[in-house]
PDB file of C-alpha atoms in Angstrom:
ATOM      1  CA  MET A   1      44.706  47.241 105.510  1.00 95.00           C
ATOM      2  CA  LYS A   2      46.274  48.966 108.640  1.00 98.00           C
ATOM      3  CA  LYS A   3      48.246  52.087 107.771  1.00 98.00           C
ATOM      4  CA  ILE A   4      51.034  52.922 110.029  1.00 98.00           C
ATOM      5  CA  GLY A   5      53.170  56.067 110.124  1.00 98.00           C
ATOM      6  CA  ILE A   6      56.716  55.805 111.438  1.00 98.00           C
ATOM      7  CA  PHE A   7      58.253  59.173 112.569  1.00 98.00           C
ATOM      8  CA  GLY A   8      61.775  58.657 113.989  1.00 97.00           C
ATOM      9  CA  GLY A   9      64.628  61.154 114.968  1.00 94.00           C
ATOM     10  CA  ALA A  10      66.811  62.350 117.701  1.00 94.00           C
ATOM     11  CA  PHE A  11      63.957  64.409 119.277  1.00 96.00           C
ATOM     12  CA  ASN A  12      66.462  66.480 121.090  1.00 95.00           C
ATOM     13  CA  PRO A  13      63.933  67.852 122.155  1.00 96.00           C
ATOM     14  CA  PRO A  14      60.780  67.079 120.532  1.00 97.00           C
ATOM     15  CA  HIS A  15      58.872  70.244 119.648  1.00 95.00           C
ATOM     16  CA  LYS A  16      55.624  71.656 118.185  1.00 95.00           C
ATOM     17  CA  GLY A  17      56.901  71.306 114.659  1.00 93.00           C
ATOM     18  CA  HIS A  18      57.388  67.573 115.198  1.00 95.00           C
ATOM     19  CA  VAL A  19      53.975  67.165 116.520  1.00 96.00           C
ATOM     20  CA  ARG A  20      52.455  69.238 113.769  1.00 95.00           C
ATOM     21  CA  LEU A  21      54.228  67.141 111.049  1.00 95.00           C
ATOM     22  CA  ALA A  22      52.999  63.887 112.507  1.00 97.00           C
ATOM     23  CA  ARG A  23      49.464  65.097 113.069  1.00 97.00           C
ATOM     24  CA  ASP A  24      49.314  66.421 109.484  1.00 96.00           C
ATOM     25  CA  PHE A  25      50.354  63.219 108.022  1.00 97.00           C
ATOM     26  CA  ALA A  26      48.129  61.205 110.220  1.00 98.00           C
ATOM     27  CA  ASP A  27      45.205  63.367 109.021  1.00 98.00           C
ATOM     28  CA  ARG A  28      46.029  63.653 105.409  1.00 97.00           C
ATOM     29  CA  LEU A  29      46.949  59.823 104.995  1.00 98.00           C
ATOM     30  CA  ALA A  30      44.158  58.694 107.447  1.00 98.00           C
ATOM     31  CA  LEU A  31      46.805  56.756 109.371  1.00 98.00           C
ATOM     32  CA  ASP A  32      45.626  54.286 112.032  1.00 98.00           C
ATOM     33  CA  GLU A  33      48.793  54.689 114.112  1.00 98.00           C
ATOM     34  CA  VAL A  34      51.925  56.797 114.199  1.00 98.00           C
ATOM     35  CA  LEU A  35      54.897  55.419 115.931  1.00 98.00           C
ATOM     36  CA  ILE A  36      57.119  58.096 117.256  1.00 98.00           C
ATOM     37  CA  ILE A  37      60.550  56.633 117.621  1.00 98.00           C
ATOM     38  CA  PRO A  38      63.434  58.355 119.264  1.00 98.00           C
ATOM     39  CA  SER A  39      66.805  57.067 118.057  1.00 96.00           C
ATOM     40  CA  PHE A  40      69.433  55.665 120.416  1.00 95.00           C
ATOM     41  CA  ILE A  41      72.374  56.802 118.402  1.00 92.00           C
ATOM     42  CA  PRO A  42      71.272  58.717 115.313  1.00 90.00           C
ATOM     43  CA  PRO A  43      73.659  58.098 112.426  1.00 84.00           C
ATOM     44  CA  HIS A  44      73.506  61.658 111.059  1.00 73.00           C
ATOM     45  CA  LYS A  45      73.926  63.575 114.272  1.00 69.00           C
ATOM     46  CA  SER A  46      76.541  63.964 116.956  1.00 68.00           C
ATOM     47  CA  ALA A  47      75.723  61.709 119.887  1.00 67.00           C
ATOM     48  CA  GLN A  48      77.801  64.002 122.214  1.00 72.00           C
ATOM     49  CA  THR A  49      75.249  66.661 122.168  1.00 83.00           C
ATOM     50  CA  LEU A  50      72.212  64.511 122.791  1.00 91.00           C
ATOM     51  CA  ALA A  51      70.194  64.284 126.000  1.00 95.00           C
ATOM     52  CA  ASP A  52      70.122  60.956 127.535  1.00 95.00           C
ATOM     53  CA  ALA A  53      67.961  58.470 125.484  1.00 95.00           C
ATOM     54  CA  GLY A  54      65.521  57.710 128.404  1.00 96.00           C
ATOM     55  CA  ASP A  55      65.045  61.473 128.798  1.00 98.00           C
ATOM     56  CA  ARG A  56      64.252  62.001 125.176  1.00 97.00           C
ATOM     57  CA  LEU A  57      61.829  59.021 125.325  1.00 98.00           C
ATOM     58  CA  ALA A  58      60.164  60.731 128.212  1.00 98.00           C
ATOM     59  CA  MET A  59      59.989  63.995 126.479  1.00 98.00           C
ATOM     60  CA  CYS A  60      58.394  62.295 123.401  1.00 98.00           C
ATOM     61  CA  ARG A  61      55.693  60.812 125.577  1.00 98.00           C
ATOM     62  CA  LEU A  62      54.865  64.219 126.988  1.00 98.00           C
ATOM     63  CA  ALA A  63      55.022  66.046 123.628  1.00 98.00           C
ATOM     64  CA  PHE A  64      52.994  63.474 121.659  1.00 98.00           C
ATOM     65  CA  CYS A  65      50.238  62.703 124.423  1.00 97.00           C
ATOM     66  CA  GLY A  66      46.660  63.578 123.703  1.00 93.00           C
ATOM     67  CA  ASP A  67      46.238  62.000 120.451  1.00 96.00           C
ATOM     68  CA  GLU A  68      45.296  58.287 120.598  1.00 97.00           C
ATOM     69  CA  ARG A  69      46.850  57.709 117.136  1.00 98.00           C
ATOM     70  CA  PHE A  70      50.448  58.301 118.390  1.00 98.00           C
ATOM     71  CA  THR A  71      52.458  55.629 120.077  1.00 98.00           C
ATOM     72  CA  VAL A  72      55.911  56.417 121.457  1.00 98.00           C
ATOM     73  CA  SER A  73      58.105  53.351 120.829  1.00 98.00           C
ATOM     74  CA  ALA A  74      61.526  52.615 122.552  1.00 98.00           C
ATOM     75  CA  VAL A  75      62.302  50.030 119.745  1.00 98.00           C
ATOM     76  CA  GLU A  76      65.591  51.868 118.825  1.00 98.00           C
ATOM     77  CA  ILE A  77      66.750  52.723 122.244  1.00 98.00           C
ATOM     78  CA  ASP A  78      66.012  48.935 123.385  1.00 98.00           C
ATOM     79  CA  ARG A  79      68.063  47.758 120.490  1.00 97.00           C
ATOM     80  CA  GLY A  80      70.981  49.971 121.159  1.00 95.00           C
ATOM     81  CA  GLY A  81      73.787  50.910 118.731  1.00 93.00           C
ATOM     82  CA  LYS A  82      73.316  53.210 115.816  1.00 93.00           C
ATOM     83  CA  SER A  83      69.631  53.617 114.893  1.00 95.00           C
ATOM     84  CA  TYR A  84      69.181  52.578 111.342  1.00 97.00           C
ATOM     85  CA  THR A  85      65.752  53.297 109.858  1.00 97.00           C
ATOM     86  CA  TYR A  86      66.092  50.133 107.613  1.00 98.00           C
ATOM     87  CA  ASP A  87      66.444  47.763 110.625  1.00 98.00           C
ATOM     88  CA  THR A  88      63.537  49.482 112.402  1.00 98.00           C
ATOM     89  CA  LEU A  89      61.299  49.266 109.475  1.00 98.00           C
ATOM     90  CA  LEU A  90      62.006  45.514 109.096  1.00 98.00           C
ATOM     91  CA  GLU A  91      61.128  44.994 112.739  1.00 98.00           C
ATOM     92  CA  ILE A  92      57.878  47.046 112.221  1.00 98.00           C
ATOM     93  CA  LYS A  93      56.914  45.070 109.200  1.00 98.00           C
ATOM     94  CA  HIS A  94      57.649  41.693 110.780  1.00 98.00           C
ATOM     95  CA  ASN A  95      55.307  42.669 113.803  1.00 97.00           C
ATOM     96  CA  ASN A  96      52.574  44.078 111.397  1.00 98.00           C
ATOM     97  CA  PRO A  97      52.368  41.748 108.419  1.00 96.00           C
ATOM     98  CA  GLY A  98      50.268  43.197 105.730  1.00 96.00           C
ATOM     99  CA  ALA A  99      50.300  46.742 107.134  1.00 98.00           C
ATOM    100  CA  ALA A 100      51.227  49.698 104.874  1.00 98.00           C
ATOM    101  CA  LEU A 101      54.125  51.708 106.278  1.00 98.00           C
ATOM    102  CA  TYR A 102      54.583  55.364 105.709  1.00 98.00           C
ATOM    103  CA  LEU A 103      57.863  56.855 106.788  1.00 98.00           C
ATOM    104  CA  ILE A 104      57.562  60.576 107.872  1.00 98.00           C
ATOM    105  CA  VAL A 105      60.643  62.757 107.633  1.00 95.00           C
ATOM    106  CA  GLY A 106      61.382  66.405 107.729  1.00 89.00           C
ATOM    107  CA  SER A 107      62.675  68.157 104.742  1.00 89.00           C
ATOM    108  CA  ASP A 108      66.195  68.448 106.216  1.00 86.00           C
ATOM    109  CA  MET A 109      66.412  64.642 106.432  1.00 89.00           C
ATOM    110  CA  PHE A 110      64.675  64.204 102.967  1.00 92.00           C
ATOM    111  CA  LEU A 111      67.458  66.329 101.297  1.00 91.00           C
ATOM    112  CA  SER A 112      70.074  63.843 102.633  1.00 92.00           C
ATOM    113  CA  PHE A 113      67.997  60.601 102.048  1.00 94.00           C
ATOM    114  CA  ASP A 114      70.300  59.227  99.500  1.00 95.00           C
ATOM    115  CA  THR A 115      73.029  58.996 102.217  1.00 94.00           C
ATOM    116  CA  TRP A 116      70.969  56.887 104.494  1.00 95.00           C
ATOM    117  CA  HIS A 117      71.923  53.216 105.298  1.00 95.00           C
ATOM    118  CA  ARG A 118      70.105  51.154 102.679  1.00 97.00           C
ATOM    119  CA  TYR A 119      68.079  53.965 101.477  1.00 97.00           C
ATOM    120  CA  ARG A 120      66.931  52.102  98.279  1.00 98.00           C
ATOM    121  CA  ASP A 121      65.673  49.183 100.478  1.00 98.00           C
ATOM    122  CA  ILE A 122      63.780  51.548 102.711  1.00 98.00           C
ATOM    123  CA  LEU A 123      61.839  52.657  99.537  1.00 98.00           C
ATOM    124  CA  LYS A 124      60.773  49.087  98.950  1.00 98.00           C
ATOM    125  CA  ILE A 125      59.346  48.764 102.437  1.00 97.00           C
ATOM    126  CA  CYS A 126      57.407  51.917 102.862  1.00 98.00           C
ATOM    127  CA  THR A 127      56.037  55.138 101.307  1.00 98.00           C
ATOM    128  CA  LEU A 128      58.275  58.238 102.081  1.00 98.00           C
ATOM    129  CA  CYS A 129      56.411  61.161 103.240  1.00 97.00           C
ATOM    130  CA  THR A 130      58.064  64.657 103.715  1.00 95.00           C
ATOM    131  CA  ALA A 131      57.043  68.252 104.059  1.00 88.00           C
ATOM    132  CA  PRO A 132      58.865  71.531 104.619  1.00 81.00           C
ATOM    133  CA  ARG A 133      59.442  72.434 108.242  1.00 65.00           C
ATOM    134  CA  GLU A 134      58.285  75.938 107.919  1.00 64.00           C
TER     135      GLU A 134
END
């Protein structure tokens, strides 16, 4: 069974902590692929302070290059509107039937996970993975 990690966020900008978190889970869980997904409009952050979505996508491509397990995806940018993880997971599941999905989130997002759009349904689709940022 293919194992896919999903790591989304504003990535404004992406930094070494993001890369380390994604790499640690890829290693620990023996993930075949980790999708890096910059949001178009993050529901939990102010869009007014965000860099342009295309610029954040390009920064992610630079930050996460060098590890063939990482794939930077424009799925949320292409979809437009608010970037709800639930919608993204449904699309990934549809495109990868039978794959096991692992949602990677930082501890800051984990602490507010119960406020996410359809968070209970998210837990039915994937395994939630979190670690402290320090």
